[in-house]
Coordinates of C-alpha atoms and ligand atoms in Angstrom, one line a residue:
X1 CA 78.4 -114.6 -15.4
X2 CA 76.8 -113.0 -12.1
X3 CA 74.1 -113.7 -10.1
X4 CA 70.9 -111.1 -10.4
X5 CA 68.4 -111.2 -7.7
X6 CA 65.0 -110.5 -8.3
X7 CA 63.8 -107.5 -6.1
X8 CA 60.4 -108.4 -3.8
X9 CA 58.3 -107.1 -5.4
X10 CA 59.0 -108.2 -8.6
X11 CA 57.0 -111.2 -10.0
X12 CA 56.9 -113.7 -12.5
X13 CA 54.2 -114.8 -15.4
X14 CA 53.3 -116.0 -18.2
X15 CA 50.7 -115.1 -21.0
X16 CA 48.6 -116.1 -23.6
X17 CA 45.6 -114.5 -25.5
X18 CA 42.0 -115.9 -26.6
X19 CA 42.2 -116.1 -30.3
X20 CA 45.7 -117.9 -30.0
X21 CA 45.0 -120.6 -27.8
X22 CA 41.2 -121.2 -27.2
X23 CA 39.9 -123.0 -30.0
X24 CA 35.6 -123.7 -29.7
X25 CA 35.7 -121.0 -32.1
X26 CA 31.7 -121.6 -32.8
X27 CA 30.9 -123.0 -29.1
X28 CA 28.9 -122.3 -26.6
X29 CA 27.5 -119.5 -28.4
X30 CA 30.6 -117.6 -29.6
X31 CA 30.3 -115.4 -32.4
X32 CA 32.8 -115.2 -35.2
X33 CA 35.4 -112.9 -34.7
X34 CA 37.6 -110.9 -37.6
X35 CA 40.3 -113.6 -37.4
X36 CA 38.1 -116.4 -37.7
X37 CA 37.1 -114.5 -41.3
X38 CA 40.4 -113.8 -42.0
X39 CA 41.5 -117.5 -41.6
X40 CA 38.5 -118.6 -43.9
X41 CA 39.9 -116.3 -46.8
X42 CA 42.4 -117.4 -49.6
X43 CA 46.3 -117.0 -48.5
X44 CA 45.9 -114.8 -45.4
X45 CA 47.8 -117.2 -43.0
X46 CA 51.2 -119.2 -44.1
X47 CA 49.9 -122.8 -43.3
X48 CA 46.7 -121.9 -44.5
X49 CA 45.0 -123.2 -40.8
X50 CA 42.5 -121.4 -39.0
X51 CA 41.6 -121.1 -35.1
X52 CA 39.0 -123.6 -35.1
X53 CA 40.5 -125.8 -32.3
X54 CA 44.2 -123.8 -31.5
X55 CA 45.4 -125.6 -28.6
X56 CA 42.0 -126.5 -27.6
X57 CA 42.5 -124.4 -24.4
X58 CA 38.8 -124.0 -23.8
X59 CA 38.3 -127.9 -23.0
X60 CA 41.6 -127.8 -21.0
X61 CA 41.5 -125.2 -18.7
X62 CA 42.4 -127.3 -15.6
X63 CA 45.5 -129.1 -17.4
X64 CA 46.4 -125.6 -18.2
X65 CA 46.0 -123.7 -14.9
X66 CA 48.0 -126.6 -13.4
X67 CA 51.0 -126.2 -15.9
X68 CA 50.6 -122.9 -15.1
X69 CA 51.3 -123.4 -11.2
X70 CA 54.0 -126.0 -11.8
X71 CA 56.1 -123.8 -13.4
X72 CA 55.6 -121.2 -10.0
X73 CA 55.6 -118.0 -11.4
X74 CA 52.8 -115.6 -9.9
X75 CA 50.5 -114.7 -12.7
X76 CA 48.6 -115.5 -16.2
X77 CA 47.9 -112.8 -18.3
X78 CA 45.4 -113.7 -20.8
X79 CA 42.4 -112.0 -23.1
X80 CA 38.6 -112.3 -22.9
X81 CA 37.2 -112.9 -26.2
X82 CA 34.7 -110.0 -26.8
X83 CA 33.1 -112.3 -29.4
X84 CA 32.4 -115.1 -26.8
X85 CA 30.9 -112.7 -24.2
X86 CA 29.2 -110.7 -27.2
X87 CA 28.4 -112.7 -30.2
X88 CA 27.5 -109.9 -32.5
X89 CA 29.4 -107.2 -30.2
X90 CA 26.1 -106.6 -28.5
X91 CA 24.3 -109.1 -26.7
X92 CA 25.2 -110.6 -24.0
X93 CA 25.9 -114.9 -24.2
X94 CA 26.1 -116.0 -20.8
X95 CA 28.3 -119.8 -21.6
X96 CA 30.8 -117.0 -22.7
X97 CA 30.7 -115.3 -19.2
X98 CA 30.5 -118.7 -17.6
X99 CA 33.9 -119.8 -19.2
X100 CA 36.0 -117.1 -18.1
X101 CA 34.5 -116.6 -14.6
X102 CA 35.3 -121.2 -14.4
X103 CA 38.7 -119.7 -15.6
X104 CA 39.6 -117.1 -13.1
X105 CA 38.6 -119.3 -10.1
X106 CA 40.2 -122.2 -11.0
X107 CA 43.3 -119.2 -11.2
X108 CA 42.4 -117.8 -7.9
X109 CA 42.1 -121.5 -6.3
X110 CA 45.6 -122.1 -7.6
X111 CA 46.8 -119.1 -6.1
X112 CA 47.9 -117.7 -9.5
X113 CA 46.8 -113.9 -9.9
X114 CA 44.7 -113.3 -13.2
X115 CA 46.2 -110.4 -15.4
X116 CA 43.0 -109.9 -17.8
X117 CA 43.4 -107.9 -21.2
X118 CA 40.1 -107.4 -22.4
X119 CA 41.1 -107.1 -26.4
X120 CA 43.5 -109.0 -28.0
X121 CA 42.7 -108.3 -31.5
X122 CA 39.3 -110.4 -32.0
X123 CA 37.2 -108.1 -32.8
X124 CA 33.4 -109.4 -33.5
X125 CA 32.9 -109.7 -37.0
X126 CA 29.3 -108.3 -36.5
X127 CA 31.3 -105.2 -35.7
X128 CA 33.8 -105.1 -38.3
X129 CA 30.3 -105.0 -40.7
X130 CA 30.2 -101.8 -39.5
X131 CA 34.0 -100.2 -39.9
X132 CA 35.6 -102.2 -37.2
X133 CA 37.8 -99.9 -35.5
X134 CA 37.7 -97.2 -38.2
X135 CA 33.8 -96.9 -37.2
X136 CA 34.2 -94.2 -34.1
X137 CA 30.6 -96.5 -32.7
X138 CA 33.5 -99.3 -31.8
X139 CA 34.6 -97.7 -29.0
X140 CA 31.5 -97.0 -27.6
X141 CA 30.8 -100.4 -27.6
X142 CA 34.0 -101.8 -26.6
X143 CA 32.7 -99.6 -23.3
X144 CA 29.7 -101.1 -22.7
X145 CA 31.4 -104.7 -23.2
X146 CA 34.1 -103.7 -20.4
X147 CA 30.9 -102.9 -18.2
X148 CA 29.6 -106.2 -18.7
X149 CA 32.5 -108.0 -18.5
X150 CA 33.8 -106.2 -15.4
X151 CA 30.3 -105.9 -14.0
X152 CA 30.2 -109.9 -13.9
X153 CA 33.9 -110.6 -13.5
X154 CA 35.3 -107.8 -11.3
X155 CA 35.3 -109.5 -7.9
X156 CA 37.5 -112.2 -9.7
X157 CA 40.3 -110.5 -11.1
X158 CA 42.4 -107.4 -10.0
X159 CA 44.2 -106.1 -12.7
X160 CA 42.2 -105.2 -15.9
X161 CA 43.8 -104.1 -19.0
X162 CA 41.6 -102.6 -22.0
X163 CA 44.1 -103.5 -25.2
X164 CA 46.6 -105.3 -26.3
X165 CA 48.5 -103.6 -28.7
X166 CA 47.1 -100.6 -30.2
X167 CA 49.1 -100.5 -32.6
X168 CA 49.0 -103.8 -34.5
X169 CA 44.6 -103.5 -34.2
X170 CA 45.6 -100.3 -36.2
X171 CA 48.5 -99.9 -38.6
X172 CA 49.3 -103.9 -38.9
X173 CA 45.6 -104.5 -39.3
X174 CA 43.6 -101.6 -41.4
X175 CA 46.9 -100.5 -43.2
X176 CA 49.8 -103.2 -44.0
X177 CA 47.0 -105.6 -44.6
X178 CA 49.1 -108.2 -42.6
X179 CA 46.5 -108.6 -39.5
X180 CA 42.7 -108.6 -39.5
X181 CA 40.5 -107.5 -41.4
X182 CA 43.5 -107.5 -43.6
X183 CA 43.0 -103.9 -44.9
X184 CA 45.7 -101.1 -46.7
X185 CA 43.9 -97.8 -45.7
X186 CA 46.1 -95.0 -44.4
X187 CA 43.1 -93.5 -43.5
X188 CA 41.5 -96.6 -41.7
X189 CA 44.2 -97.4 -39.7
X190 CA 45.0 -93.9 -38.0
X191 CA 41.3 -93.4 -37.5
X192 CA 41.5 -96.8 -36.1
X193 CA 44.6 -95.7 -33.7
X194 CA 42.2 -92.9 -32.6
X195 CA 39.6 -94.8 -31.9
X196 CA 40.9 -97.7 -29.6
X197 CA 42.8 -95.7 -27.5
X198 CA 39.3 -93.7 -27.3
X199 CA 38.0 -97.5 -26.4
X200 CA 40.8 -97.6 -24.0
X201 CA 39.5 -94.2 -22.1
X202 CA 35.7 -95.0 -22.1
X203 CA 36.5 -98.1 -21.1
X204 CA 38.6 -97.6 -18.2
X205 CA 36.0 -95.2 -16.7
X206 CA 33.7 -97.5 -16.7
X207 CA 35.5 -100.0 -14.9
X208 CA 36.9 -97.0 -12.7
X209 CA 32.9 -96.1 -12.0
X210 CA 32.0 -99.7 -11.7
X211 CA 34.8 -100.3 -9.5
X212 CA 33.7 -97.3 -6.9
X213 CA 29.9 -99.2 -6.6
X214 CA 31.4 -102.4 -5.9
X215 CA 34.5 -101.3 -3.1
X216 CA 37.1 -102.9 -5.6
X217 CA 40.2 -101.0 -6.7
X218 CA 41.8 -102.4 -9.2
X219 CA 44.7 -101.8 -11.4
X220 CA 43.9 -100.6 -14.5
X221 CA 46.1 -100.2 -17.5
X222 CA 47.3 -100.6 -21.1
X223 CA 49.4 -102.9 -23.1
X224 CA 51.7 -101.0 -25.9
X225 CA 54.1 -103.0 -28.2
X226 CA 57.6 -101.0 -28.2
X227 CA 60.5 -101.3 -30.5
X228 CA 63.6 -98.9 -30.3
X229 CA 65.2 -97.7 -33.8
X230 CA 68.7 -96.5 -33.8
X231 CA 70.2 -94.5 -36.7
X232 CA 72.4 -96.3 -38.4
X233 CA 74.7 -93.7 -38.3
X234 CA 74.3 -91.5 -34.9
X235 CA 76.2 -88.4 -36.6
X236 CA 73.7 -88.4 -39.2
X237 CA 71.4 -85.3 -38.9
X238 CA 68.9 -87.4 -41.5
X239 CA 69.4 -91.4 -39.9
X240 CA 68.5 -89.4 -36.5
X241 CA 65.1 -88.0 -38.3
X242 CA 64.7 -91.5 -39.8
X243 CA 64.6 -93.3 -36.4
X244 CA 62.8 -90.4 -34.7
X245 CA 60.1 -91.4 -37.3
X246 CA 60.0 -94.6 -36.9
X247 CA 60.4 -94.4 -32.5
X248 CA 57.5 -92.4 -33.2
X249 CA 55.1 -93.8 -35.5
X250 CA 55.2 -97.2 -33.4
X251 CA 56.0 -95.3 -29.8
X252 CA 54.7 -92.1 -29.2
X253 CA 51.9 -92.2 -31.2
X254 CA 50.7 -94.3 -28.2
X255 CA 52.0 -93.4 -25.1
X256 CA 51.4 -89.3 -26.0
X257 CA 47.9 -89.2 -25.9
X258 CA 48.0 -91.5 -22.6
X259 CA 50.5 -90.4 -20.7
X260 CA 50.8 -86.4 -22.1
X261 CA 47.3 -85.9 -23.5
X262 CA 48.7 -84.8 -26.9
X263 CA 49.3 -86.8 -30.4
X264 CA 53.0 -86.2 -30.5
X265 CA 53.0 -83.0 -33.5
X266 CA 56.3 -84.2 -35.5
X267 CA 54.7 -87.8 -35.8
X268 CA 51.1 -86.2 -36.6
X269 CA 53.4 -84.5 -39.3
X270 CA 55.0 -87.2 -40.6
X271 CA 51.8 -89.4 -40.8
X272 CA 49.5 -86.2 -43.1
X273 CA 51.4 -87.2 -45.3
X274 CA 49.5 -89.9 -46.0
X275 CA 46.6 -89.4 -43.6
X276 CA 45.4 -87.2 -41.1
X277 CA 44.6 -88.7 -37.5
X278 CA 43.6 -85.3 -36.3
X279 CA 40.6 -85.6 -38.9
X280 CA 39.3 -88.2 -36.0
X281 CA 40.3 -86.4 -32.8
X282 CA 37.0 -84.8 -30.8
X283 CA 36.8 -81.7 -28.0
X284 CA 37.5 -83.9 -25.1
X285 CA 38.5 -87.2 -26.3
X286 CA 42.2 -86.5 -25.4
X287 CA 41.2 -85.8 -21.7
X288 CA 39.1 -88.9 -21.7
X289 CA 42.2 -91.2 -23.6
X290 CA 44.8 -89.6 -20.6
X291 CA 43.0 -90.1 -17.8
X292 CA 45.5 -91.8 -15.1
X293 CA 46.4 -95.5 -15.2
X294 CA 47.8 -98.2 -12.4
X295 CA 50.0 -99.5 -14.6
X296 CA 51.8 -99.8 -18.6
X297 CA 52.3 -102.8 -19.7
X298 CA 55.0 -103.3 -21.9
X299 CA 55.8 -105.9 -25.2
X300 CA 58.8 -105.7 -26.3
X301 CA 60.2 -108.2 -29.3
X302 CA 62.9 -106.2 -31.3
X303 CA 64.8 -103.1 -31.7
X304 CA 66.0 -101.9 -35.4
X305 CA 68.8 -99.7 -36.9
X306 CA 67.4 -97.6 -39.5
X307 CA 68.7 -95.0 -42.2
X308 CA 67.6 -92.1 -44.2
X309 CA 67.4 -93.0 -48.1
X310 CA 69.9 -92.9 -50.6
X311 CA 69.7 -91.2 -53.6
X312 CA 67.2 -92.7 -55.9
X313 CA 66.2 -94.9 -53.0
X314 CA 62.2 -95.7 -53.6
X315 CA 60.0 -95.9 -50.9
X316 CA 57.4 -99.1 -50.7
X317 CA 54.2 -98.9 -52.5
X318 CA 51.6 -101.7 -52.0
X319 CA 53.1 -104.7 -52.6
X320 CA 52.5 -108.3 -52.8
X321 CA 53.5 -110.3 -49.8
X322 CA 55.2 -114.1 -50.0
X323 CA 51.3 -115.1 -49.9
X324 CA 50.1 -113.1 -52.8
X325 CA 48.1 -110.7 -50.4
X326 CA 48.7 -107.2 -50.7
X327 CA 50.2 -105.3 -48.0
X328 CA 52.3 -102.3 -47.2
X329 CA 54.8 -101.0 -44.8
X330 CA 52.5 -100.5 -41.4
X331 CA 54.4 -97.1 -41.0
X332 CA 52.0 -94.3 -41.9
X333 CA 54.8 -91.5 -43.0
X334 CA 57.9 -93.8 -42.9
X335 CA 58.3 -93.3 -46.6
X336 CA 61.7 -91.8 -46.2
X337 CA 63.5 -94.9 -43.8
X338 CA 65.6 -97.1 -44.8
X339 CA 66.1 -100.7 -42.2
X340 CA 69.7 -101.3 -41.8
X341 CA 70.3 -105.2 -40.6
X342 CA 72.5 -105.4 -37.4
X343 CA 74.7 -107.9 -36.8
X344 CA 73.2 -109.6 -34.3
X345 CA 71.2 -112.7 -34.1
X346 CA 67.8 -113.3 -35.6
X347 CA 64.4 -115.4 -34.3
X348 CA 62.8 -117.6 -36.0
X349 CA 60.7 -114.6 -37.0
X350 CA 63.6 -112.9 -38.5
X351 CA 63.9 -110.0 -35.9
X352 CA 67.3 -108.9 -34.4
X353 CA 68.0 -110.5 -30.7
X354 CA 69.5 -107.2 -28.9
X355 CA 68.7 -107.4 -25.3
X356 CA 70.3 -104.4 -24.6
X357 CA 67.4 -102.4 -27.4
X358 CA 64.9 -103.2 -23.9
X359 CA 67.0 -101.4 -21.4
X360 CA 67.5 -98.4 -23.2
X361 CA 63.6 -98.6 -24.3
X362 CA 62.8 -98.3 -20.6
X363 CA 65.3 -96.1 -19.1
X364 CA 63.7 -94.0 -22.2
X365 CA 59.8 -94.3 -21.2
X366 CA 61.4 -93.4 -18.0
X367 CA 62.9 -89.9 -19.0
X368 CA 60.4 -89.4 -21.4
X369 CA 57.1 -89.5 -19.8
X370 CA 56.6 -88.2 -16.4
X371 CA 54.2 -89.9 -15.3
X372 CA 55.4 -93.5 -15.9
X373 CA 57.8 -92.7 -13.1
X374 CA 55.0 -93.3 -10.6
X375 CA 53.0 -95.4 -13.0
X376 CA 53.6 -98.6 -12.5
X377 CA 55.6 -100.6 -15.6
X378 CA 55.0 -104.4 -16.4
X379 CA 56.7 -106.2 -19.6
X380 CA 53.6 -108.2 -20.5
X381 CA 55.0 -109.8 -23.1
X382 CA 58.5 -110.8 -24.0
X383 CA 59.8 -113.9 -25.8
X384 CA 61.1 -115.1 -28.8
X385 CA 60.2 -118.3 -31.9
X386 CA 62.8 -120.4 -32.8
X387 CA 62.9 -123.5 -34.8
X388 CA 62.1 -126.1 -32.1
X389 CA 63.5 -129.5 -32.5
X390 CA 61.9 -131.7 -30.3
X391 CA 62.8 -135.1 -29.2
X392 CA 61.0 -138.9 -29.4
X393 CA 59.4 -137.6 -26.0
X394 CA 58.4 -134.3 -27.3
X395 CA 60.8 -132.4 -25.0
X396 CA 62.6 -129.2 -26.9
X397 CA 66.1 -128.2 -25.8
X398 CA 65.6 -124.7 -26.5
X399 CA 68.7 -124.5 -23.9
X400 CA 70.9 -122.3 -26.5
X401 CA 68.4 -120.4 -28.2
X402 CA 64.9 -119.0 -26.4
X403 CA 66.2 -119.7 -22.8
X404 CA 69.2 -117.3 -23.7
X405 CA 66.8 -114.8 -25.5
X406 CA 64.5 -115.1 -21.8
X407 CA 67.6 -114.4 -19.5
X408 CA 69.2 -111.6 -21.3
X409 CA 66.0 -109.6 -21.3
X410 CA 64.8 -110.5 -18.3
X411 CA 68.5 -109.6 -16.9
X412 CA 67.9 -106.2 -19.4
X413 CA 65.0 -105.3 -17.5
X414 CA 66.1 -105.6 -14.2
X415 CA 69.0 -103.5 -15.0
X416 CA 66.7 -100.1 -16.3
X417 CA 64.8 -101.4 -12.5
X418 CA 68.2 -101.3 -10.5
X419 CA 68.5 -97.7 -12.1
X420 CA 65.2 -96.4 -11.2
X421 CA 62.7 -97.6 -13.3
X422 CA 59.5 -98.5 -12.1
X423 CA 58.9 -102.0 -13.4
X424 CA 57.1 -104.0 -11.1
X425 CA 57.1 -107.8 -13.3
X426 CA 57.8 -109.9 -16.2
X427 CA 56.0 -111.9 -17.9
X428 CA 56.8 -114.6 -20.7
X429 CA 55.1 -115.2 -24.0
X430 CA 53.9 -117.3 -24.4
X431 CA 53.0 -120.2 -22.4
X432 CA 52.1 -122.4 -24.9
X433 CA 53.2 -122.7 -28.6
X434 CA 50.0 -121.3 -30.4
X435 CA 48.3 -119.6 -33.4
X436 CA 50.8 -116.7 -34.4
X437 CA 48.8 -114.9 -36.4
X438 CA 49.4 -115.0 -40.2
X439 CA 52.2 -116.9 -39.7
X440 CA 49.7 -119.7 -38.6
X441 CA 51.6 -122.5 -36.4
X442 CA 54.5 -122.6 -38.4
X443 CA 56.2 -120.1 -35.5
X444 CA 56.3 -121.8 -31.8
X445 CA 56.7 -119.1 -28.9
X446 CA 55.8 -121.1 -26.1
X447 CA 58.0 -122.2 -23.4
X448 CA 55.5 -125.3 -23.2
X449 CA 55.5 -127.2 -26.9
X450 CA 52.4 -128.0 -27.8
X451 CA 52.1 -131.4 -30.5
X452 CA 48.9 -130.4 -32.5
X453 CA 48.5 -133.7 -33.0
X454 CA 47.2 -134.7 -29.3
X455 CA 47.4 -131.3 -27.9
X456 CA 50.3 -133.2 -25.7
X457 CA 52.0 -130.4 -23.5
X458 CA 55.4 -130.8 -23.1
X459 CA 57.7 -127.7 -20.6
X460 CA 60.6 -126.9 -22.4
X461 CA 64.0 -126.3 -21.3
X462 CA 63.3 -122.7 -20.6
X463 CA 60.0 -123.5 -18.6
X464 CA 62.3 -125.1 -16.5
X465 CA 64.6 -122.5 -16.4
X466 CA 62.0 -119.8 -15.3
X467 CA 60.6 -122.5 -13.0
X468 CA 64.2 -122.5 -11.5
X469 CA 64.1 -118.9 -11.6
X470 CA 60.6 -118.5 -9.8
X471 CA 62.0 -121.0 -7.1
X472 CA 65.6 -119.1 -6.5
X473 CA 64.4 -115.6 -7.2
X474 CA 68.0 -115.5 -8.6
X475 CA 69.2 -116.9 -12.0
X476 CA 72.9 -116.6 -13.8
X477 CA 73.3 -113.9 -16.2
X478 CA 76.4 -112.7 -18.4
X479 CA 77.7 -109.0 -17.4
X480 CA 75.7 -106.4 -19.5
Ligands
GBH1 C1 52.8 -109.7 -30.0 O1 52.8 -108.8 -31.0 C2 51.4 -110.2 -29.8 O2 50.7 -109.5 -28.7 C3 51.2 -111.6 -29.6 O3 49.8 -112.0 -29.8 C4 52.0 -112.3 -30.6 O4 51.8 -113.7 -30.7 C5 53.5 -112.0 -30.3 O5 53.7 -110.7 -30.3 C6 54.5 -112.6 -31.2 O6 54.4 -112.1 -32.5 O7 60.1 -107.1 -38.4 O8 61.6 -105.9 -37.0 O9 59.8 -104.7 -38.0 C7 54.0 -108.6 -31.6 C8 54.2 -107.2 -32.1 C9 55.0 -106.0 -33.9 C10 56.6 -107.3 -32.7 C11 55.9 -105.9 -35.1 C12 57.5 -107.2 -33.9 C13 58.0 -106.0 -36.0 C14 59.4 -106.4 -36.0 N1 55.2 -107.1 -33.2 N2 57.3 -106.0 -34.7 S1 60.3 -106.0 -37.5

């Protein structure tokens, strides 16, 4: 073991995201969002539950903004529900302002800085009438609803991200069928692609415009999910082609346009194979998608090892999932990759625990683009489900599992920092066990249980951990 110190500068948080946690799902005015649909249809979520009350956030904000500071880490990143500011993805409901404006003071009384992500995946359903995200129209709106949001919010908050996760509102959602609206289009989900990070750009000049009037300058920025795919065998000319594919169909398929102003031209490639995303692409829209950011936020779950096909191998068609829902493999153009299973441990989730997949992710970003050399880097999400056990008391001794998962990539991270990367924080997810998507609640994430029962909260033994961590600015890691 040694003892890593975390740098000044470097701060702690936590994070959460609307749809997970809020509940109210029709209060106050809200409007229905894709995933409240998606929960109402036949077999689209494990337990077969819905977001109706989550973890009843909305009515606990103060319980929650003080579990928040007891744990004394810095700052809560969490999402504004488009849906509850804009019911049908157009007008304006004021009780949807209201909440989130009650939220960031009782944040800014606490001394906790607000990290706000303005989508995270709830699209209105009003909107999703209309194409969703494969209807170009979305991102104009999503532009207007950043306006309104940062026009009323803006003194509140200084860092403003436009989406979570570009690419599961795309390729998980409009072509694997696995997230809302639960489509398998090739075609929708790259125009999709195109399209948010098109709502990204409009939005952030609006806030960047908006921003000017009012004397603020915030940070604005993104949030991109990561993975890092080795070949399964590294003298393999075609493993090395398999994991470039895969690095880039979930990678640079992102952070190009952003951070080059280009779609990458191999993944473009790989992806006409089944669809064409340059069929969506505009005179100008690639200027407006690169235009600088404050900072990149960073998820990072897993890493994969990954092969080129075998004779007579046969790639996925549509099949059904464990639910009966038909889905496919998210990877537009991955036809020809193979996953090999490391040895290494697996969540609760079934992906591979390899803490050392987030270092080399990062020192990669860092060679890779130029840009994110001054731009400044933030894992906004990182964590891990396991199957909790709690106690009579409702406390979970994730000591062995979770907390380990936390230290190593936290320890990970501040390694690619020590060697030059610019990565200014870390934040956990999630703060609270919540609604994982179509895996319902059957997966916990939080560092905080949550009994659905009576919405008890209960810190777990690595909330305590990063508490102690937040305290020391120090914590006990094993040698890389
Ligand atoms: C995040 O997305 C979300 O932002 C958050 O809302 C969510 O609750 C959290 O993660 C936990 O799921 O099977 O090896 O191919 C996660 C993005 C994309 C990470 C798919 C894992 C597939 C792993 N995920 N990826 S693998």
């Amino acid at each position: 073991m040694t003892t890593i110190q975390l740098p000044k500068d470097f701060f702690l948080g936590v994070a959460t995201a609307a749809a997970q946690v809020e509940g109210a799902a029709f209060e106050d005015g809200k409007g229905p969002s894709i995933w409240d649909t998606m929960c109402r249809e036949e077999g689209r979520i494990d337990d077969s539950s819905n977001i109706d009350v989550a973890c009843d956030h909305y009515h606990r904000v103060d319980e929650d903004v003080q579990l928040i500071s007891s744990l004394g880490v810095s700052t809560y990143r969490f999402s504004i529900s488009w849906a509850r500011v804009m019911p049908d993805g157009r007008s304006v409901n004021q009780k949807g302002l209201e909440f989130y404006a009650a939220l960031l003071d009782k944040l800014n009384a606490a001394g906790i800085q607000p990290w706000v992500t303005l989508y995270h995946w709830d699209l209105p359903q009003a909107l999703q009438d209309e194409g969703g995200w494969a209807n170009r129209q979305t991102a104009s709106l999503f532009a207007e609803y950043a306006r309104v949001v940062y026009s009323a919010l803006g003194e509140r908050a200084n860092v403003w991200t436009t989406l979570n996760e570009p690419w599961c509102a795309s390729f998980l959602s409009y072509v694997c069928g696995e997230h809302a609206p639960g489509h398998t289009s090739p075609d929708e989900g790259v125009a999709a692609a195109h399209h948010l990070l098109l709502a990204h750009g409009l939005a952030t000049a609006q806030i960047r415009r908006l921003a000017r009037q009012k004397g603020l300058h915030p940070k604005v920025g993104i949030t991109l999910n990561f993975s890092w795919a080795h070949p399964a065998n590294p003298d393999s000319a075609a493993d090395r082609d398999a994991a470039r594919r895969v690095n880039g169909a979930q990678n640079r398929i992102f952070a190009d346009p952003l951070f080059l102003g280009a779609y990458p031209p191999d993944v473009v490639a790989d992806m006409a194979l089944e669809a064409d995303i340059m069929k969506y692409v505009r005179e100008g829209d690639l200027q407006i998608i690169s235009a600088p950011i404050d900072v990149l936020g960073i998820n990072f779950y897993n890493g994969s090892q990954v092969a080129a096909p075998s004779e007579g191998y046969k790639p996925a068609s549509p099949q059904r999932n464990a639910r009966g829902v038909l889905g496919r493999s998210p990877i537009v153009g991955s036809a020809s990759v193979v996953p090999v299973a490391r040895h290494t441990p697996h969540t609760a989730m079934g992906w591979e625990v390899k803490a050392s997949d987030l270092y080399e992710l990062l020192v990669w970003l860092n060679s890779e683009y130029a840009r994110p050399f001054d731009t400044e880097m933030v894992i906004t999400e990182n964590g891990a489900a396991f199957d909790d056990v709690p106690d009579r008391t409702g406390y979970v001794d994730d000591s062995k599992d979770r907390l380990v998962y936390l230290r190593d990539h936290l320890a990970a991270a501040l390694r690619a920092r020590s060697e030059g990367v610019n990565l200014k924080g870390y934040l956990v997810w999630s703060l609270l066990d919540n609604f994982e998507w179509a895996r319902g609640y059957t997966k916990r994430f939080g560092i905080v249980r949550v009994d659905y029962g009576t919405m008890q909260r209960v810190p777990k033994a690595s909330a305590h951990w990063l508490a102690k961590v937040a305290a020391n600015r120090n914590f006990e890691a094993p040698e890389p």
